[in-house]
Coordinates of C-alpha atoms in Angstrom, one line a residue:
M1352 CA -57.8 -25.8 21.6
A1353 CA -59.5 -27.3 18.5
V1354 CA -58.6 -25.8 15.2
T1355 CA -61.5 -24.4 13.1
M1356 CA -61.6 -22.5 9.9
T1357 CA -62.3 -19.3 12.0
T1358 CA -59.2 -19.8 14.1
A1359 CA -57.1 -20.7 11.0
E1360 CA -58.1 -17.4 9.4
Q1361 CA -57.4 -15.5 12.6
A1362 CA -54.0 -17.0 12.7
L1363 CA -53.3 -15.9 9.1
K1364 CA -54.6 -12.4 9.6
I1365 CA -53.3 -11.7 13.2
L1366 CA -50.2 -13.8 13.7
Y1367 CA -48.8 -14.3 10.3
L1368 CA -49.6 -11.2 8.2
G1369 CA -47.2 -8.9 10.1
V1370 CA -44.4 -11.4 9.8
L1371 CA -45.0 -11.8 6.1
R1372 CA -45.1 -8.0 5.5
D1373 CA -41.8 -7.7 7.4
Q1374 CA -40.1 -10.4 5.5
L1375 CA -41.3 -9.2 2.1
N1376 CA -40.8 -5.5 2.6
I1377 CA -37.4 -5.6 4.5
K1378 CA -35.7 -8.9 3.8
T1379 CA -36.4 -9.4 0.1
D1380 CA -33.5 -7.5 -1.5
P1381 CA -31.0 -4.9 -0.1
F1382 CA -32.0 -2.3 -2.7
Y1383 CA -35.7 -3.1 -2.3
N1384 CA -35.2 -2.1 1.3
K1385 CA -33.5 1.1 0.4
I1386 CA -36.2 2.6 -1.8
K1387 CA -39.2 4.4 -0.3
S1388 CA -42.8 3.3 -0.6
S1389 CA -45.8 5.6 -1.1
T1390 CA -49.5 5.7 -1.9
K1391 CA -49.4 9.4 -2.7
H1392 CA -49.4 9.2 -6.5
V1393 CA -51.7 6.3 -7.0
V1394 CA -54.9 7.4 -8.8
G1395 CA -57.4 4.7 -9.3
K1396 CA -55.5 1.8 -10.8
E1397 CA -52.6 3.9 -12.1
V1398 CA -49.6 5.7 -10.8
R1399 CA -49.5 9.3 -12.0
Q1400 CA -46.3 11.2 -11.0
M1401 CA -45.0 14.5 -12.2
A1402 CA -41.2 14.2 -12.8
P1403 CA -39.2 17.4 -12.9
Y1404 CA -36.3 17.8 -15.3
G1405 CA -33.8 20.5 -16.1
V1406 CA -33.8 23.8 -14.2
N1407 CA -36.1 26.8 -13.5
G1408 CA -36.0 29.2 -16.5
G1409 CA -36.6 32.4 -14.6
V1410 CA -32.9 33.3 -14.0
G1411 CA -30.8 35.9 -15.9
A1412 CA -28.7 39.0 -15.6
G1413 CA -29.7 42.6 -16.5
T1414 CA -29.1 46.3 -16.3
E1415 CA -29.8 48.3 -13.2
T1416 CA -33.1 49.7 -14.5
G1417 CA -33.9 47.2 -17.3
T1418 CA -36.5 44.4 -17.6
L1419 CA -36.3 41.6 -15.2
P1420 CA -35.9 38.0 -16.4
A1421 CA -39.1 36.5 -17.7
A1422 CA -40.6 33.9 -15.3
G1423 CA -39.8 30.3 -16.4
G1424 CA -41.2 27.7 -14.0
N1425 CA -39.9 24.2 -13.4
Q1426 CA -40.4 21.7 -16.3
Y1427 CA -42.3 18.5 -15.7
K1428 CA -43.3 15.4 -17.5
Q1429 CA -46.2 13.3 -16.2
F1430 CA -45.3 9.6 -15.8
V1431 CA -48.3 7.3 -16.1
T1432 CA -48.1 3.5 -15.5
D1433 CA -50.5 0.8 -14.3
T1434 CA -50.1 -0.7 -10.9
K1435 CA -49.0 -4.3 -11.1
N1436 CA -51.0 -7.1 -9.4
L1437 CA -48.7 -9.2 -7.2
Y1438 CA -50.1 -12.4 -5.8
G1439 CA -48.9 -15.3 -3.7
T1440 CA -51.1 -18.3 -3.0
I1441 CA -50.9 -21.1 -0.4
S1442 CA -53.1 -24.2 -0.4
I1443 CA -54.0 -26.6 2.4
S1444 CA -56.0 -29.8 1.9
D1445 CA -59.2 -30.2 3.9
K1446 CA -57.8 -33.6 5.1
S1447 CA -54.7 -31.9 6.5
I1448 CA -56.9 -29.4 8.4
K1449 CA -59.1 -32.2 9.8
A1450 CA -56.0 -34.3 10.8
S1451 CA -54.7 -31.4 12.9
A1452 CA -58.1 -30.2 14.2
N1453 CA -57.4 -31.3 17.8
N1454 CA -53.7 -30.5 17.7
S1455 CA -52.9 -26.8 17.5
G1456 CA -49.2 -27.4 17.4
A1457 CA -49.5 -29.7 14.3
F1458 CA -51.7 -27.1 12.6
V1459 CA -49.1 -24.3 13.4
N1460 CA -46.4 -26.5 11.8
L1461 CA -48.6 -27.0 8.8
L1462 CA -49.1 -23.3 8.3
N1463 CA -45.5 -22.5 9.0
Q1464 CA -44.3 -24.9 6.2
E1465 CA -46.8 -23.4 3.7
L1466 CA -45.9 -19.8 4.6
E1467 CA -42.2 -20.3 4.6
G1468 CA -42.5 -21.7 1.1
L1469 CA -44.6 -18.7 0.1
M1470 CA -42.1 -16.3 1.5
K1471 CA -39.1 -18.0 -0.3
A1472 CA -40.9 -18.0 -3.6
S1473 CA -42.2 -14.4 -3.2
K1474 CA -38.7 -13.1 -2.2
F1475 CA -37.2 -14.8 -5.2
N1476 CA -39.7 -13.4 -7.7
L1477 CA -39.8 -9.9 -6.2
S1478 CA -36.0 -9.6 -6.3
R1479 CA -36.0 -11.0 -9.9
M1480 CA -38.6 -8.5 -11.0
L1481 CA -36.6 -5.6 -9.6
H1482 CA -33.7 -6.5 -11.9
T1483 CA -35.6 -7.4 -15.1
D1484 CA -37.8 -5.6 -17.6
G1485 CA -41.4 -6.3 -16.7
T1486 CA -42.0 -8.8 -19.4
G1487 CA -41.8 -11.8 -17.1
I1488 CA -39.5 -13.6 -19.5
L1489 CA -37.2 -15.9 -17.6
T1490 CA -35.2 -17.3 -20.6
L1491 CA -35.5 -18.1 -24.2
C1492 CA -35.7 -21.7 -25.3
K1493 CA -33.3 -23.5 -27.6
A1494 CA -34.6 -25.6 -30.4
N1495 CA -35.8 -28.9 -28.8
A1496 CA -37.1 -30.7 -31.9
T1497 CA -37.6 -34.0 -30.3
P1498 CA -40.5 -33.8 -27.8
G1499 CA -39.5 -34.3 -24.2
V1500 CA -39.7 -32.9 -20.7
T1501 CA -36.0 -32.0 -20.4
L1502 CA -35.5 -28.8 -22.4
E1503 CA -32.4 -26.8 -23.3
V1504 CA -32.7 -23.1 -22.5
V1505 CA -30.4 -20.1 -23.1
S1506 CA -30.0 -19.4 -19.4
T1507 CA -31.1 -20.7 -16.0
K1508 CA -30.3 -17.5 -14.2
Y1509 CA -33.9 -16.7 -13.4
L1510 CA -35.1 -20.3 -13.0
I1511 CA -35.4 -22.3 -9.8
E1512 CA -37.0 -25.6 -8.9
G1513 CA -40.7 -25.4 -8.0
M1514 CA -41.6 -22.5 -10.3
T1515 CA -44.7 -22.8 -12.4
V1516 CA -44.1 -21.5 -15.9
D1517 CA -45.6 -21.0 -19.3
I1518 CA -43.9 -21.8 -22.6
R1519 CA -44.8 -19.1 -25.1
D1520 CA -44.1 -18.4 -28.8
T1521 CA -42.5 -15.2 -30.1
D1522 CA -45.8 -13.4 -30.0
G1523 CA -46.3 -14.2 -26.4
D1524 CA -49.0 -16.8 -26.9
I1525 CA -48.8 -20.0 -24.9
V1526 CA -47.8 -22.9 -27.2
T1527 CA -50.0 -26.0 -27.3
G1528 CA -49.5 -27.8 -24.1
G1529 CA -47.1 -25.2 -22.7
G1530 CA -49.2 -23.7 -19.9
A1531 CA -48.7 -24.1 -16.2
R1532 CA -45.7 -26.4 -16.3
R1533 CA -43.8 -27.0 -13.0
V1534 CA -40.0 -26.8 -13.0
L1535 CA -38.9 -30.1 -11.4
S1536 CA -35.1 -29.8 -11.9
V1537 CA -32.6 -27.2 -13.1
N1538 CA -29.3 -28.3 -14.6
R1539 CA -27.3 -25.1 -14.3
S1540 CA -24.1 -26.6 -15.8
D1541 CA -25.8 -27.6 -19.1
N1542 CA -28.6 -25.0 -19.1
E1543 CA -31.3 -27.6 -19.1
I1544 CA -34.6 -27.8 -17.1
T1545 CA -37.0 -30.7 -16.5
I1546 CA -40.6 -29.9 -16.4
S1547 CA -43.8 -31.6 -15.4
G1548 CA -46.4 -32.9 -17.8
A1549 CA -46.4 -34.4 -21.2
N1550 CA -43.5 -34.3 -23.7
I1551 CA -43.2 -31.0 -25.6
A1552 CA -41.0 -29.6 -28.4
T1553 CA -39.8 -26.0 -28.5
E1554 CA -38.4 -23.7 -31.1
A1555 CA -35.5 -21.3 -30.6
T1556 CA -37.9 -18.4 -30.7
D1557 CA -40.0 -19.7 -27.8
L1558 CA -39.7 -18.2 -24.4
I1559 CA -40.4 -19.2 -20.8
S1560 CA -42.3 -16.9 -18.4
V1561 CA -43.8 -17.2 -14.9
Q1562 CA -47.3 -18.6 -15.1
G1563 CA -49.8 -15.9 -16.2
S1564 CA -47.3 -13.1 -15.7
Y1565 CA -46.2 -12.3 -19.3
G1566 CA -46.0 -8.5 -19.7
L1567 CA -47.5 -7.9 -16.3
E1568 CA -44.6 -7.6 -13.9
L1569 CA -43.0 -4.6 -12.1
T1570 CA -41.0 -2.2 -14.3
G1571 CA -37.5 -3.2 -13.3
F1572 CA -34.0 -2.0 -14.0
E1573 CA -33.7 -3.6 -17.4
E1574 CA -36.6 -1.5 -18.7
I1575 CA -35.3 1.7 -17.2
F1576 CA -31.8 1.1 -18.6
K1577 CA -32.8 1.4 -22.3
T1578 CA -32.0 4.0 -24.9
T1579 CA -35.1 3.7 -27.1
G1580 CA -38.8 3.4 -26.8
D1581 CA -41.2 4.8 -24.2
L1582 CA -41.0 4.6 -20.4
Y1583 CA -44.0 5.5 -18.2
G1584 CA -45.6 6.9 -21.4
V1585 CA -42.8 9.3 -22.2
A1586 CA -40.7 8.9 -25.4
R1587 CA -37.0 8.7 -24.8
A1588 CA -36.3 9.8 -28.4
T1589 CA -37.4 13.4 -27.6
N1590 CA -36.5 13.4 -23.9
H1591 CA -32.9 12.5 -23.7
W1592 CA -32.8 13.2 -19.9
M1593 CA -34.7 9.9 -19.7
V1594 CA -31.7 7.9 -20.8
P1595 CA -29.3 6.6 -18.2
Y1596 CA -25.5 6.9 -18.6
M1597 CA -24.2 3.6 -19.9
Q1598 CA -20.5 2.9 -20.5
A1599 CA -20.3 -0.1 -22.9
T1600 CA -16.8 -1.5 -22.6
T1601 CA -15.5 -1.1 -19.0
G1602 CA -13.0 -4.1 -18.8
I1603 CA -11.2 -4.3 -15.5
I1604 CA -13.0 -2.5 -12.8
S1605 CA -11.3 0.3 -10.9
D1606 CA -11.9 3.3 -8.7
I1607 CA -11.3 5.7 -11.5
K1608 CA -13.9 4.1 -13.8
I1609 CA -16.5 4.2 -11.0
R1610 CA -15.5 7.7 -10.0
K1611 CA -15.9 8.9 -13.6
A1612 CA -19.5 7.7 -13.8
I1613 CA -20.3 9.2 -10.4
D1614 CA -18.8 12.5 -11.4
Y1615 CA -20.9 12.6 -14.6
Q1616 CA -24.1 11.9 -12.7
E1617 CA -23.4 14.5 -10.1
E1618 CA -22.1 17.3 -12.4
I1619 CA -24.3 16.8 -15.5
M1620 CA -27.4 15.0 -14.3
G1621 CA -27.7 16.5 -10.8
A1622 CA -28.0 13.0 -9.3
E1623 CA -26.6 11.7 -6.0
V1624 CA -25.3 8.2 -6.4
D1625 CA -25.7 6.3 -3.1
Y1626 CA -25.9 2.6 -4.2
L1627 CA -23.7 0.3 -6.3
L1628 CA -25.2 -2.9 -7.5
G1629 CA -23.7 -5.7 -9.6
T1630 CA -23.3 -9.5 -9.9
S1631 CA -21.2 -11.4 -7.3
G1632 CA -18.5 -11.8 -10.0
V1633 CA -18.3 -8.0 -10.5
V1634 CA -18.1 -7.5 -6.7
R1635 CA -15.4 -10.1 -6.5
S1636 CA -13.5 -8.4 -9.3
Y1637 CA -13.6 -5.2 -7.2
Y1638 CA -12.2 -7.2 -4.2
E1639 CA -9.4 -8.3 -6.4
Y1640 CA -8.7 -4.7 -7.5
L1641 CA -8.5 -3.7 -3.8
E1642 CA -6.2 -6.5 -3.0
A1643 CA -3.9 -5.7 -5.9
T1644 CA -3.7 -2.1 -4.9
K1645 CA -3.2 -3.0 -1.2
R1646 CA -6.4 -1.3 -0.2
N1647 CA -8.4 -2.0 2.9
V1648 CA -11.9 -3.5 2.4
N1649 CA -14.5 -1.5 4.3
T1650 CA -17.7 -3.5 5.2
L1651 CA -21.0 -1.8 5.7
D1652 CA -24.1 -3.2 7.5
L1653 CA -27.4 -2.6 5.6
Q1654 CA -31.0 -2.8 6.7
G1655 CA -32.4 -6.3 6.7
G1656 CA -29.2 -8.0 7.8
F1657 CA -27.5 -7.5 4.4
K1658 CA -23.8 -6.6 4.2
A1659 CA -21.8 -4.7 1.6
I1660 CA -18.3 -3.4 0.8
G1661 CA -17.9 0.3 0.5
F1662 CA -16.7 2.7 -2.2
A1663 CA -16.2 6.1 -0.7
G1664 CA -18.9 5.3 1.8
I1665 CA -21.3 4.1 -0.9
P1666 CA -22.4 0.4 -0.5
M1667 CA -21.5 -2.0 -3.3
V1668 CA -23.9 -4.9 -3.2
S1669 CA -24.2 -8.1 -5.2
S1670 CA -27.4 -9.8 -6.5
R1671 CA -27.8 -13.1 -8.3
F1672 CA -30.3 -11.4 -10.6
A1673 CA -28.0 -8.5 -11.6
K1674 CA -27.2 -8.3 -15.3
D1675 CA -23.9 -10.1 -16.1
G1676 CA -20.8 -8.0 -16.3
T1677 CA -22.5 -4.8 -15.1
L1678 CA -22.3 -2.4 -12.2
K1679 CA -25.3 -0.1 -11.7
L1680 CA -24.7 3.3 -10.0
L1681 CA -28.0 4.2 -8.5
S1682 CA -29.6 7.2 -6.8
S1683 CA -32.0 5.5 -4.5
K1684 CA -34.0 8.6 -3.7
D1685 CA -35.3 8.6 -7.3
F1686 CA -37.0 5.2 -6.9
T1687 CA -40.4 4.8 -5.3
M1688 CA -42.5 1.6 -4.9
H1689 CA -46.0 3.1 -5.4
H1690 CA -48.7 1.0 -4.0
M1691 CA -52.4 0.9 -3.2
G1692 CA -51.7 -0.6 0.2
D1693 CA -49.4 -3.0 2.0
W1694 CA -49.6 -6.8 1.6
E1695 CA -53.0 -8.1 2.5
W1696 CA -54.9 -11.4 2.4
M1697 CA -57.5 -11.3 -0.4
E1698 CA -61.0 -11.8 0.9
G1699 CA -63.7 -13.5 -1.0
G1700 CA -67.3 -12.2 -1.5
N1701 CA -68.1 -13.9 1.8
G1702 CA -65.4 -12.0 3.6
R1703 CA -63.4 -15.1 4.2
I1704 CA -59.6 -15.5 3.6
L1705 CA -59.6 -19.2 3.1
Q1706 CA -61.6 -20.2 0.0
Q1707 CA -62.4 -23.6 -1.3
V1708 CA -61.1 -24.4 -4.7
A1709 CA -64.1 -25.3 -6.8
S1710 CA -64.9 -29.0 -7.0
T1711 CA -61.8 -29.9 -4.9
P1712 CA -61.2 -30.7 -1.1
V1713 CA -58.5 -27.9 -1.1
W1714 CA -58.5 -24.5 0.7
T1715 CA -56.4 -21.6 -0.6
A1716 CA -55.4 -18.2 0.7
T1717 CA -53.9 -15.5 -1.5
L1718 CA -51.6 -12.7 -0.4
V1719 CA -51.9 -9.6 -2.7
K1720 CA -50.3 -6.2 -3.3
Y1721 CA -51.0 -3.7 -6.0
A1722 CA -47.9 -1.8 -6.7
E1723 CA -45.4 -0.4 -9.4
L1724 CA -41.8 0.7 -9.2
V1725 CA -41.1 4.1 -10.7
C1726 CA -37.8 5.9 -11.2
S1727 CA -38.5 9.7 -11.3
H1728 CA -35.1 10.5 -12.8
P1729 CA -34.0 7.7 -15.2
G1730 CA -31.1 9.8 -16.5
G1731 CA -29.8 10.1 -13.0
Q1732 CA -28.8 6.4 -13.0
A1733 CA -25.7 4.9 -14.6
E1734 CA -24.4 1.5 -15.6
L1735 CA -20.8 0.3 -16.3
Q1736 CA -21.1 -2.6 -18.8
G1737 CA -18.6 -5.2 -20.1
I1738 CA -16.9 -5.6 -16.8
T1739 CA -14.4 -8.4 -16.6
E1740 CA -15.9 -10.7 -13.9
D1741 CA -14.0 -12.9 -11.5
D1742 CA -15.2 -16.5 -12.1
G1743 CA -14.7 -17.6 -8.5
I1744 CA -12.1 -20.2 -9.5
D1745 CA -9.0 -20.3 -7.3
E1746 CA -6.0 -20.6 -9.8
S1747 CA -3.3 -20.6 -7.1

C-alpha cells in the first residue's frame, strides 16, 4: 500500500494515539500512575476546586432541655490555578515520507523511531515536573566568564542529552544568544554540559530551563512542600493547614522515624499515608537499615510494571528526580491531575494533524494535553529531610 499524508495521519490517530496515551498515563512514573485524573473541576482554562479543612462546627454537648449546638458547616477554601499546556512535537522531512511512499514497512519504522523518541522525552519531562516546583528551572549556571559551549552548572540532575533549553538571567529573561540551545553532552562527574550553537558566557545568577517553559510547568512537589507564599491562590501565612510536615534533620533512616511522621499525619492532619517516595540513595539506606536489623525485605508490584519495597504495606519507591536526602510520605488520594481531556493530536485550521513548517520541507505533528496537578490537602503530606544517603559504593 502506498503511503500518503492521509494514511500517515490515520496511523498517528488510530494506531499510535492509544499507545502513546497508555505509555504517558501509566508508564511515566509510579506515583503519576497512582493519582487520579479528572475533568470535574476544570472551568474554562482554570482548575477551581473547593478544598475542605478542619471539622464541622455543629457539634457540642448540652442540657436535657437546653439550646442545641449552633450549626457550623464544613470549612472550605477555593483553590484556583491555571491548567498548564503540555506539548510534544515530532518532525518528519518531506523527503523521508517520499522515500518510504511505496514501502509501508519503512514508513512504520520511521514513525516508530520518531514516536519512541517523543515518548522517552515526554516521560522524562513529565516525571521531572512532578518532582519540581513549576518554574521549569533545570539548574543554575556557574560563572563561565570565558565564552564557550561547554558550561559549568550547579547540577545535572534534571538534564539529559537532546533537551532543548533556554539560558536565562535572574529575572527570567533569555540572555543574548541563549535561546533554544540543544544539550549535546552531559558530563555528570564534573557538572558540565556541552550545548549547540555559538560560544556564550554565563553568570552565576543565570539559570537553565526547558525551551519556552519558564514558569509554565505543572505545580509539582517542590512547590507544594513550602512554608511560605501562596499555593493555588491561598496564603500559607494565614492558613497553616496548607503547610506539610517537614522534619529537617533526619540522619539515619529508621522505622521509628518514618512511623513518627505517619502517626502525626494520621492523628493531627487526618491524612492516610499510602506512598513513600525518595531518591535511590534514600531507598538503599533503608535497605541497609533492614539488613542491619535482620529484617526481611518485602517487595510490592505496582501498576505500570514498577516495583517497590514495603513499609507496613506502604510502597517505598525511588525516583531519579526526587529531592536529595529526602523521603516524602504522601496521601495519594489528595492528588488529582485535572485536565481538559486526554492526550490528543493538535489539529490545524484545516483539520490536519501533520502540518508543514513554514518555508521548510518538514512536516510536524504535536501531541497536547491541558492539565494541572492539584493537592487538595497539602498539610496532609510529609517529608523527612537530611537523610543520610547510601552512595552506592561497595566498601567491603
